[in-house]
CSV table of C-alpha atoms and ligand atoms in Angstrom, one decimal:
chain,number,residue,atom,x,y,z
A,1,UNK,CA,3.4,-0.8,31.1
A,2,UNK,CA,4.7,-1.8,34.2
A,3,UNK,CA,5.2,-5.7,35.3
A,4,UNK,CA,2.3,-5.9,37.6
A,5,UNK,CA,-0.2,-3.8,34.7
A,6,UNK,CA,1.6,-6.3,32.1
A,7,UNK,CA,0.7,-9.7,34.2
A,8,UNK,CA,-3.1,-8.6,34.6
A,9,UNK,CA,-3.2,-8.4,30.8
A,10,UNK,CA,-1.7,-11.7,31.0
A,11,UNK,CA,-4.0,-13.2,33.7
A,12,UNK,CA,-7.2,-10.6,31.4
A,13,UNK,CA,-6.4,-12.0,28.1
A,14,UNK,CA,-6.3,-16.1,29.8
A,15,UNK,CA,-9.7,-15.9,31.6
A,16,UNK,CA,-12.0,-18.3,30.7
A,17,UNK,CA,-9.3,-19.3,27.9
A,18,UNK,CA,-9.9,-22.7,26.0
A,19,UNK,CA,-7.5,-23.0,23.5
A,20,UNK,CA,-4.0,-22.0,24.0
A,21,UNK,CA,-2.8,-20.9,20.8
A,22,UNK,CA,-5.0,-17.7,20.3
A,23,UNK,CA,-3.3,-16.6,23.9
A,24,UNK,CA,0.0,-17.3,23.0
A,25,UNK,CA,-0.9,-15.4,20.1
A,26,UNK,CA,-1.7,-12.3,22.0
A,27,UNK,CA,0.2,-12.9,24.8
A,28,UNK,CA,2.9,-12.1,22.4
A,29,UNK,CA,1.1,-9.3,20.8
A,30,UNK,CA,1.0,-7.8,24.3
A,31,UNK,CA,4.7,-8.4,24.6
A,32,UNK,CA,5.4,-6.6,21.2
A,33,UNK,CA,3.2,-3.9,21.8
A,34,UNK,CA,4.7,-3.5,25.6
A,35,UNK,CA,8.6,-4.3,25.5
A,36,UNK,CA,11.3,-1.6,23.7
A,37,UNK,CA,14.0,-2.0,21.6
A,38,UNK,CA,13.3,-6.2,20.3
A,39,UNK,CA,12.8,-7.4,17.1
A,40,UNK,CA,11.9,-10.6,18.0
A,41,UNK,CA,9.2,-12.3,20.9
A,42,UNK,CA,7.4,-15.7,20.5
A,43,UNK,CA,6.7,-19.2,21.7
A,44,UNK,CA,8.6,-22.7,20.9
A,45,UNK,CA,6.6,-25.3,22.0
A,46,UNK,CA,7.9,-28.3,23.2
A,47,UNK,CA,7.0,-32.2,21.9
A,48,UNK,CA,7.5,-36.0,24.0
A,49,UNK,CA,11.2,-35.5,22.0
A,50,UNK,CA,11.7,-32.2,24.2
A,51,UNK,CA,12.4,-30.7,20.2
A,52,UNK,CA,10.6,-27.1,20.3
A,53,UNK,CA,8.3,-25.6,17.4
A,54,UNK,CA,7.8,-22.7,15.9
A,55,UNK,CA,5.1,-21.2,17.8
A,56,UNK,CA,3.2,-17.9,17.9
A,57,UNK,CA,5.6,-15.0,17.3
A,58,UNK,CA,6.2,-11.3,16.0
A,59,UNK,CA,9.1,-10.8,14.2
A,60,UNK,CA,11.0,-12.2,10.9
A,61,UNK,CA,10.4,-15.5,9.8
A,62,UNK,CA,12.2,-17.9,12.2
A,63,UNK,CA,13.2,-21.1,12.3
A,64,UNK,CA,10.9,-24.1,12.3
A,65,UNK,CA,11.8,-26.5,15.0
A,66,UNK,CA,15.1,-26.4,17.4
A,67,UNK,CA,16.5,-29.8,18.2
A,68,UNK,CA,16.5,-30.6,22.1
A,69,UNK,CA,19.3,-28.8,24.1
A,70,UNK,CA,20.3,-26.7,20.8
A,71,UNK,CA,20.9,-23.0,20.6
A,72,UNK,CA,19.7,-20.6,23.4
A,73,UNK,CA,15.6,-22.0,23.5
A,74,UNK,CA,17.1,-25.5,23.4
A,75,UNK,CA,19.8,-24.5,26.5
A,76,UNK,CA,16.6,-22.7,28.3
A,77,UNK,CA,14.3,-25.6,27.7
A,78,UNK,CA,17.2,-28.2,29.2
A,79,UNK,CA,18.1,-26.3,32.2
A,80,UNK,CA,14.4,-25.2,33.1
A,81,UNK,CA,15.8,-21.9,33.5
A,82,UNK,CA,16.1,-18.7,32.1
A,83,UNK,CA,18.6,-17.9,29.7
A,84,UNK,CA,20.0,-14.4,29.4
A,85,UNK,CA,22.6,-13.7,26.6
A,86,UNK,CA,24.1,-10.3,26.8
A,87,UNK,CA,26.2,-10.8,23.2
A,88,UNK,CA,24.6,-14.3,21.1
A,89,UNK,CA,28.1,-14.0,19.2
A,90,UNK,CA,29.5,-15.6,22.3
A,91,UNK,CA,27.0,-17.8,23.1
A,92,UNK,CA,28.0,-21.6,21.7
A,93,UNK,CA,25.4,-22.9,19.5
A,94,UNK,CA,23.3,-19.8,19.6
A,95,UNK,CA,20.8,-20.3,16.0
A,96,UNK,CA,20.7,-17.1,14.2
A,97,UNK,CA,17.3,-16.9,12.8
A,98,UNK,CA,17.1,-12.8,12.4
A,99,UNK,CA,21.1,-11.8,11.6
A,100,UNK,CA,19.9,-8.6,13.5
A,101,UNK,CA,19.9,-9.9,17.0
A,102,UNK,CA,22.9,-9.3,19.6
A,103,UNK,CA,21.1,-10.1,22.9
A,104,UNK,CA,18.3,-12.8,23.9
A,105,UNK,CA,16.4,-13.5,27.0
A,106,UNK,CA,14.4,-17.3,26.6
A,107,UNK,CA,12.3,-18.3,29.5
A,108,UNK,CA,10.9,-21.7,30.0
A,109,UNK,CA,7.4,-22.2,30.5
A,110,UNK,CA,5.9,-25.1,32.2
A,111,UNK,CA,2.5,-26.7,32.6
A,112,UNK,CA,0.7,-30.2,34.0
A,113,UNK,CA,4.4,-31.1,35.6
A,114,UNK,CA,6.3,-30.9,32.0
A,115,UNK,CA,7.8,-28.6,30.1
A,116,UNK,CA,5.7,-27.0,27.9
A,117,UNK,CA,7.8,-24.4,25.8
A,118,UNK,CA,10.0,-21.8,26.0
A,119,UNK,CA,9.1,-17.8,25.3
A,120,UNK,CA,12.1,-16.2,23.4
A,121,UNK,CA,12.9,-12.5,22.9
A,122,UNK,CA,15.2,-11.0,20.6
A,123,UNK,CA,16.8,-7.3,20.4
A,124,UNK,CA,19.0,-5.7,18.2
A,125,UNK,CA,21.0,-4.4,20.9
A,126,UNK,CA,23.4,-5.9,22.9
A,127,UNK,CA,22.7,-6.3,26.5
A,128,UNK,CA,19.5,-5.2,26.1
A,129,UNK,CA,17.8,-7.5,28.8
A,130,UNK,CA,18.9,-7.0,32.6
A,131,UNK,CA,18.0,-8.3,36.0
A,132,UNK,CA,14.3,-6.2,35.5
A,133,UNK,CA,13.1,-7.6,32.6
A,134,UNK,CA,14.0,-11.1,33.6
A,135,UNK,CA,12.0,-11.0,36.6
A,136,UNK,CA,9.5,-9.2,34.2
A,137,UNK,CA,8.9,-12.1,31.9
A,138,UNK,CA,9.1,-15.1,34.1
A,139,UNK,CA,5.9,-13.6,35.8
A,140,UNK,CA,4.6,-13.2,32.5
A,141,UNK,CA,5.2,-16.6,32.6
A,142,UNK,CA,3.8,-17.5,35.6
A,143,UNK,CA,0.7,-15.6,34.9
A,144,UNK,CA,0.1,-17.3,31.4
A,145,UNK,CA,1.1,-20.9,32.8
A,146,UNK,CA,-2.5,-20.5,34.8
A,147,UNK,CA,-4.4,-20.4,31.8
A,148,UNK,CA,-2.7,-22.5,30.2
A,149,UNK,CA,-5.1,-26.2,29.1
A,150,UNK,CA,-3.1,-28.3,27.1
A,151,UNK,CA,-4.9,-27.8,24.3
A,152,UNK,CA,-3.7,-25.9,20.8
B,201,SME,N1,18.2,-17.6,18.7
B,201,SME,C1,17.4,-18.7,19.1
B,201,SME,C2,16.6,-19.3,18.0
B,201,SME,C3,15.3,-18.7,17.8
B,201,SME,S1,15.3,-17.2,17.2
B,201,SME,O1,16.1,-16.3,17.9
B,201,SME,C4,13.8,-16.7,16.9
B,201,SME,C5,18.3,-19.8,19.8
B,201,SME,O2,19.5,-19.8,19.7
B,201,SME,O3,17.7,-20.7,20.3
């Protein structure tokens, strides 16, 4: 599935959406189903403390909540920015929650002016996400952030 086939699933799947957790839900489904080569892809969503939860996800059991600023979600959430980490070994702080991953791509998601969460995706691989699938998933972003209401 190419990006602009991937975000109408997106922008499909959030029409007429009033709850956001089932579209988390399958927007990560969509993002299991669609990316190669990850073992993990999910949601932390953010509280007032900036602390992320476990949201939605597809992969082994994970950790519960990352502390503001912590590990590569945290670093993400902070900046407002994506976070692309070729090798997690070198990465400072990076939480191991599957011992298989070697690369991670975490892209903050905003909504109403505030962070809102971050979406996180693993791989087993190292270097496994690039330039491509950067751009890929922030417009994944982008497209979910629309339909997006604030209310779980
Ligand atoms: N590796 C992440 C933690 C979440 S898991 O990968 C699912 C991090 O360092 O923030």
């Amino acid at each position: 599935m190419d990006r602009k086939e991937c975000v109408e699933r997106v922008a499909a799947l959030g029409e007429g959406s009033r709850r956001d957790l089932p579209l988390l839900a399958n927007v990560g489904a969509l993002l299991a189903e669609t990316l190669e080569d990850i073992n993990w892809v999910g949601f932390y969503l953010a509280d007032e403390a900036g602390d992320l939860w476990l949201g939605p996800f597809q992969g082994r059991v994970a950790c519960t909540c990352i502390r503001r600023g912590r590990g590569v979600c945290g670093t993400a959430a902070q900046r407002g920015e994506t976070v692309c980490v070729e090798d997690v070994t070198t990465f400072a702080g990076h939480i191991a929650c599957d011992a298989r991953s070697r690369s991670e791509i975490v892209v903050p998601l905003f909504w109403d002016g505030r962070l809102y969460g971050v979406l996180d995706v693993d791989s087993a691989s190292l270097s496994r996400f690039g330039a491509r699938d950067r751009a890929d998933l922030e417009a994944v972003a982008r497209a979910l952030e629309n339909h997006l209401v604030g209310t779980l």
